[in-house]
């Protein structure tokens, strides 16, 4: 079998690390909206919010134009302001901590667990100060963070939890869906994520006060809700009660999201199937570190990260990465620890080190995983990796 992999023909076209899956029914749903009276604020948005919230076990959903806007709104709803500290993971996309900066707050990075790559609750506790207001755990790669421990810490210190679940739609924690665990949970519908609306995001919550503040923030800080107005001049009357943005999603996007959502469980199941195949194969190859999974969690596998133990190979990560790209395997690195970014370095993070996040960054490579990958695509990935493994292995 291994010989066959070595001889398998090379791919001719690039296999991306992630990609959307659009069917005729998706196209039809968008076209329907285009023919209707509403292009933007129509009935599809509320439906999408309701259906997604119910699916993940939350009372309310608020859709946004993207996940980053959704995180910004969640920080607003949580009351993050000037000088407030919010603890998050360094091993994440920039948006998880930028949203704190948008509000004038200060992200504080707590190192990750070296096995799960998720924020380590012990590290969170060490970073708490009198200014800490919230925690933004990230369900990295689709594996939920240690939410029970994080909730205990939040309760003890009176902190809001905003779960960045951009990777984790469809994931379970102790049998409960991600979306039913934190004060607010963010999902992203960027095309590489589990379902897509082109651009898009959502916050789900059980808290009605947060729900109202999210709605306000999404629409210029403006309301027409008679129960919320401070006074009224007549039926036309509206009030701007906070400085919000135009962060609305369109009805076109929501209609697409609704159809995609119907296939979510198939999408996640296929991701799990590919991950199982990868785990089974790569765990036979010493020097390759497969993603460790906690028994409490069921990942929805947004990413599959392979780590290449330095002392097993004659090539470094960069050479291995380039060799995989030469094989037309669209590998990537998720992520550079956020505080390493030039902008963060300039605003005072040059003294920060999170040693587990940095050790991870030194040898991690994300390999393709998305539901539309065929079995043959999966075999291409195995063949390419095995060839490179074979070429550079020194043990
Ligand atoms: C994708 C992503 C976001 C941002 O979502 P967008 O919809 O692209 O704005 C935030 N956090 C993480 C961890 C992500 O992967």
XYZ file of C-alpha atoms and ligand atoms in Angstrom:
410
model
C 0.000 0.000 0.000
C 2.820 2.407 0.882
C 4.589 1.530 -2.375
C 1.430 2.347 -4.279
C 1.296 5.729 -2.565
C 4.890 6.482 -3.585
C 3.993 5.707 -7.186
C 0.666 7.532 -7.242
C 0.684 10.204 -9.994
C 1.193 13.790 -8.833
C -1.781 16.167 -8.788
C -2.073 18.575 -11.688
C -4.208 21.191 -9.929
C -3.972 22.782 -6.525
C -6.115 21.229 -3.802
C -7.055 24.098 -1.459
C -7.048 23.618 2.344
C -10.710 24.570 2.534
C -13.536 25.381 0.168
C -17.283 25.947 0.049
C -19.803 23.486 -1.407
C -22.461 25.156 -3.527
C -25.270 23.124 -5.119
C -28.140 24.042 -7.442
C -30.471 24.398 -4.449
C -28.179 27.065 -2.969
C -28.238 29.011 -6.218
C -32.008 28.661 -6.487
C -32.524 30.029 -2.973
C -30.465 33.133 -3.720
C -32.230 33.673 -7.043
C -35.612 33.457 -5.262
C -34.610 36.320 -2.982
C -33.377 38.354 -5.938
C -36.844 38.043 -7.459
C -38.582 39.003 -4.199
C -39.321 42.413 -2.681
C -36.382 42.262 -0.298
C -32.744 42.239 -1.230
C -31.422 43.265 2.127
C -33.508 43.427 5.336
C -36.123 40.791 4.496
C -37.658 37.738 6.156
C -34.746 35.358 5.462
C -32.484 36.967 8.056
C -34.785 36.339 11.002
C -35.430 32.827 9.755
C -31.734 32.117 9.477
C -31.163 33.506 12.976
C -33.995 31.440 14.431
C -33.059 28.175 12.711
C -29.358 28.398 13.505
C -29.934 29.438 17.132
C -32.310 26.530 17.646
C -29.890 24.109 16.045
C -27.093 25.033 18.452
C -29.327 25.235 21.516
C -29.507 29.009 21.967
C -32.495 31.342 22.393
C -31.422 34.200 20.130
C -29.293 34.695 17.034
C -28.111 37.954 15.479
C -26.658 37.752 11.965
C -23.829 40.041 10.858
C -22.050 40.873 7.622
C -19.052 38.804 8.801
C -17.709 37.048 11.873
C -15.343 39.878 12.726
C -18.238 42.354 12.931
C -20.068 39.810 15.084
C -17.145 39.661 17.521
C -16.962 43.459 17.599
C -20.673 43.592 18.461
C -20.239 40.933 21.165
C -17.517 43.048 22.796
C -19.866 46.031 22.665
C -22.716 43.995 24.185
C -20.385 42.763 26.937
C -19.580 46.393 27.747
C -15.872 46.228 26.938
C -14.419 49.732 27.096
C -11.271 51.780 27.503
C -8.634 49.951 29.516
C -10.660 46.779 30.059
C -8.762 43.543 29.698
C -10.025 40.542 27.790
C -8.210 37.224 27.890
C -7.898 35.254 24.669
C -5.725 32.726 22.893
C -2.629 33.744 20.916
C -3.285 30.858 18.519
C -6.140 32.279 16.528
C -7.156 34.476 13.655
C -6.494 38.184 14.216
C -10.179 39.011 14.678
C -10.431 37.235 18.066
C -8.286 39.895 19.689
C -8.736 42.829 17.287
C -12.364 43.033 18.415
C -11.120 43.991 21.887
C -8.880 46.725 20.465
C -11.823 48.135 18.478
C -13.526 48.874 21.829
C -10.430 50.467 23.374
C -9.802 47.365 25.460
C -6.620 45.382 25.880
C -6.320 41.761 24.744
C -4.295 39.629 27.143
C -2.900 36.400 25.711
C -3.047 33.218 27.772
C -0.972 30.341 26.447
C -2.468 27.197 24.951
C -2.524 23.618 26.154
C 0.299 21.858 24.239
C -1.976 18.907 23.377
C -5.261 20.480 22.280
C -3.794 23.869 21.220
C -6.778 25.465 22.987
C -6.446 28.161 25.644
C -5.314 26.629 28.939
C -7.613 27.439 31.896
C -4.629 27.544 34.288
C -3.026 30.195 32.103
C -6.289 32.155 32.076
C -6.342 32.228 35.874
C -2.813 33.571 35.986
C -3.718 36.421 33.652
C -6.749 37.683 35.563
C -6.475 41.186 37.019
C -8.887 43.722 38.496
C -9.412 45.036 34.957
C -10.372 41.705 33.357
C -13.901 41.863 31.951
C -14.231 38.935 29.577
C -12.694 35.784 28.156
C -12.703 34.919 24.446
C -11.884 31.209 24.179
C -11.368 29.950 20.637
C -12.463 26.435 19.674
C -9.312 25.937 17.679
C -9.621 23.687 14.580
C -13.157 22.766 15.687
C -12.347 21.160 19.025
C -14.197 22.976 21.814
C -12.110 24.634 24.538
C -12.419 23.436 28.156
C -15.669 25.271 28.667
C -16.622 23.892 32.100
C -13.339 25.069 33.596
C -13.563 28.402 31.787
C -17.132 28.916 33.016
C -16.055 28.303 36.617
C -13.324 30.919 36.281
C -15.745 33.373 34.654
C -18.308 32.884 37.406
C -15.760 33.365 40.154
C -14.447 36.626 38.661
C -17.706 37.852 37.138
C -16.493 37.734 33.531
C -18.424 37.450 30.289
C -17.508 34.553 27.983
C -17.552 35.231 24.252
C -16.751 31.935 22.555
C -15.068 32.293 19.183
C -16.583 29.260 17.481
C -15.687 30.265 13.931
C -14.083 26.795 13.665
C -16.677 24.874 15.613
C -20.164 24.996 14.129
C -21.507 21.472 14.593
C -19.032 20.530 17.341
C -20.024 19.046 20.689
C -18.703 19.538 24.195
C -19.737 16.853 26.697
C -22.603 16.041 24.350
C -23.828 19.649 24.192
C -23.672 21.709 20.994
C -21.239 24.597 20.738
C -23.547 27.604 20.883
C -25.235 26.484 24.095
C -22.194 26.893 26.353
C -21.015 30.519 26.542
C -22.732 33.866 27.241
C -22.305 34.653 23.543
C -20.961 32.419 20.778
C -19.711 33.588 17.390
C -19.942 31.628 14.143
C -18.427 32.666 10.799
C -19.781 31.810 7.361
C -16.676 32.605 5.354
C -16.354 30.071 2.481
C -13.693 27.960 4.238
C -15.904 27.537 7.315
C -18.574 24.849 7.842
C -21.355 26.618 5.983
C -21.082 29.740 3.881
C -23.035 32.897 3.122
C -20.157 34.411 1.125
C -19.236 36.698 3.995
C -21.254 36.369 7.171
C -21.326 35.733 10.883
C -23.670 35.279 13.817
C -23.755 35.666 17.566
C -26.032 33.306 19.479
C -26.997 33.937 23.087
C -29.603 33.114 25.737
C -29.325 36.582 27.256
C -32.020 38.994 26.123
C -30.104 42.104 27.197
C -27.119 41.042 25.098
C -29.491 40.244 22.228
C -30.901 43.793 22.261
C -27.480 45.392 22.396
C -26.293 43.246 19.466
C -29.258 44.391 17.378
C -28.574 48.003 18.262
C -24.890 47.796 17.381
C -25.563 46.115 14.031
C -27.736 49.001 12.900
C -25.925 52.285 13.695
C -26.902 52.146 17.376
C -30.383 53.018 16.219
C -33.734 51.669 17.390
C -37.426 52.096 16.560
C -38.595 49.641 19.206
C -41.286 51.558 21.201
C -40.241 49.763 24.382
C -36.703 51.061 24.101
C -37.323 54.649 23.031
C -36.702 57.387 25.566
C -39.513 59.504 24.097
C -41.419 59.683 20.822
C -42.257 62.433 18.334
C -44.528 60.252 16.194
C -44.620 57.055 14.145
C -41.498 58.018 12.154
C -39.435 58.427 15.299
C -36.128 56.622 15.762
C -33.340 57.070 18.238
C -29.603 56.567 18.100
C -28.688 55.371 21.563
C -25.107 54.220 21.020
C -22.402 54.482 18.391
C -23.067 51.463 16.187
C -22.171 50.432 12.666
C -23.852 49.127 9.554
C -22.971 45.475 10.153
C -26.100 43.970 8.604
C -26.284 40.775 6.582
C -28.342 40.730 3.375
C -31.384 38.567 2.733
C -29.487 36.965 -0.154
C -26.843 35.738 2.239
C -29.343 34.535 4.829
C -31.235 32.530 2.191
C -27.983 30.860 1.188
C -27.147 30.204 4.834
C -30.520 28.534 5.430
C -30.046 26.052 2.609
C -26.452 25.387 3.627
C -27.573 24.765 7.197
C -29.765 21.883 6.058
C -26.603 20.103 4.940
C -24.524 21.003 8.001
C -24.632 17.547 9.549
C -23.533 15.947 6.245
C -20.721 18.483 5.932
C -19.502 17.813 9.465
C -19.811 14.046 9.055
C -17.653 14.155 5.933
C -15.043 16.269 7.710
C -14.965 13.704 10.523
C -14.586 10.888 8.027
C -11.598 12.575 6.376
C -10.051 13.300 9.788
C -10.422 9.625 10.752
C -8.645 8.551 7.565
C -5.846 11.057 8.216
C -5.507 10.025 11.870
C -5.359 6.365 10.985
C -2.650 6.893 8.381
C -0.481 9.566 9.974
C -0.429 7.996 13.416
C 1.599 5.130 11.881
C 4.367 7.535 10.888
C 6.739 8.393 13.754
C 7.644 12.090 13.808
C 4.218 13.202 12.656
C 2.016 14.489 15.462
C -1.695 14.067 14.787
C -4.295 16.333 16.433
C -4.938 15.117 19.968
C -8.609 14.934 20.838
C -10.095 15.222 24.307
C -12.619 12.447 25.058
C -15.122 15.141 26.187
C -15.226 16.761 22.782
C -16.424 15.951 19.308
C -14.652 18.256 16.882
C -16.269 19.554 13.709
C -12.802 19.592 12.089
C -12.551 22.983 10.454
C -8.798 22.387 10.237
C -6.522 19.376 10.327
C -3.076 20.287 11.645
C -0.088 17.986 11.321
C 3.044 18.782 13.301
C 6.449 17.641 12.083
C 8.774 16.852 14.991
C 12.037 18.647 14.145
C 14.438 15.833 15.065
C 12.808 13.337 12.715
C 13.424 15.204 9.473
C 16.351 16.543 7.489
C 14.166 19.405 6.241
C 12.661 22.258 8.214
C 9.006 23.231 8.235
C 9.490 25.767 5.448
C 11.045 23.154 3.130
C 8.337 20.628 3.956
C 5.676 23.265 3.357
C 7.183 24.196 -0.011
C 7.504 20.541 -1.010
C 3.801 20.043 -0.267
C 2.875 23.105 -2.303
C 5.002 21.695 -5.153
C 2.855 18.578 -4.912
C -0.194 20.866 -5.424
C -1.388 20.343 -1.860
C -2.740 23.686 -0.661
C -1.226 23.606 2.795
C -1.329 26.564 5.147
C -0.189 27.600 8.615
C -2.852 28.495 11.180
C -1.718 30.673 12.898
C 1.167 32.992 13.650
C 0.725 33.843 17.368
C -1.216 37.108 17.208
C 1.098 39.127 19.473
C 3.951 38.463 16.985
C 2.279 40.680 14.381
C 4.095 43.972 13.716
C 1.051 45.973 14.800
C 0.860 44.185 18.154
C 4.607 44.487 18.604
C 4.267 48.252 18.146
C 1.491 48.626 20.701
C 3.349 47.013 23.559
C 3.220 43.251 23.025
C 6.945 42.911 22.307
C 7.542 41.405 25.754
C 4.877 38.719 25.395
C 5.826 35.073 24.903
C 3.522 32.095 24.978
C 5.885 29.186 24.730
C 3.430 26.462 23.756
C 1.870 28.625 21.035
C 5.337 29.378 19.675
C 6.431 25.727 19.735
C 3.249 24.897 17.864
C 3.841 27.633 15.301
C 7.374 26.353 14.630
C 6.291 23.019 13.140
C 2.577 23.080 12.314
C 1.102 22.621 8.837
C -2.647 22.603 8.080
C -3.512 20.139 5.349
C -6.663 20.172 3.184
C -9.932 19.194 4.804
C -13.342 20.173 3.454
C -16.509 18.173 2.755
C -16.341 18.321 -1.006
C -12.939 16.594 -1.109
C -13.263 13.291 -2.935
C -11.699 10.066 -1.675
C -9.202 10.468 -4.488
C -8.274 13.965 -3.210
C -7.740 12.454 0.222
C -5.458 9.778 -1.263
C -3.541 12.528 -3.097
C -2.862 14.198 0.245
C -1.729 10.912 1.808
C 0.536 10.182 -1.173
C 2.111 13.649 -1.208
C 2.742 13.619 2.513
C 4.088 10.106 2.465
C 6.482 10.922 -0.382
C 7.786 13.954 1.483
C 7.955 12.001 4.726
C 9.956 9.309 2.941
C 12.271 11.856 1.322
C 13.129 13.794 4.505
C 12.821 11.206 7.266
C 16.128 10.578 9.086
C 15.045 7.911 11.581
C -12.812 33.097 10.318
C -12.500 33.487 11.710
C -12.939 34.696 12.289
C -13.554 35.827 11.515
O -14.577 35.536 10.711
P -14.859 36.365 9.374
O -16.234 35.916 9.042
O -13.837 35.967 8.371
O -14.801 37.810 9.716
C -12.705 34.912 13.629
N -12.062 34.012 14.373
C -11.586 32.863 13.854
C -10.881 31.916 14.752
C -11.781 32.576 12.505
O -11.281 31.446 11.994
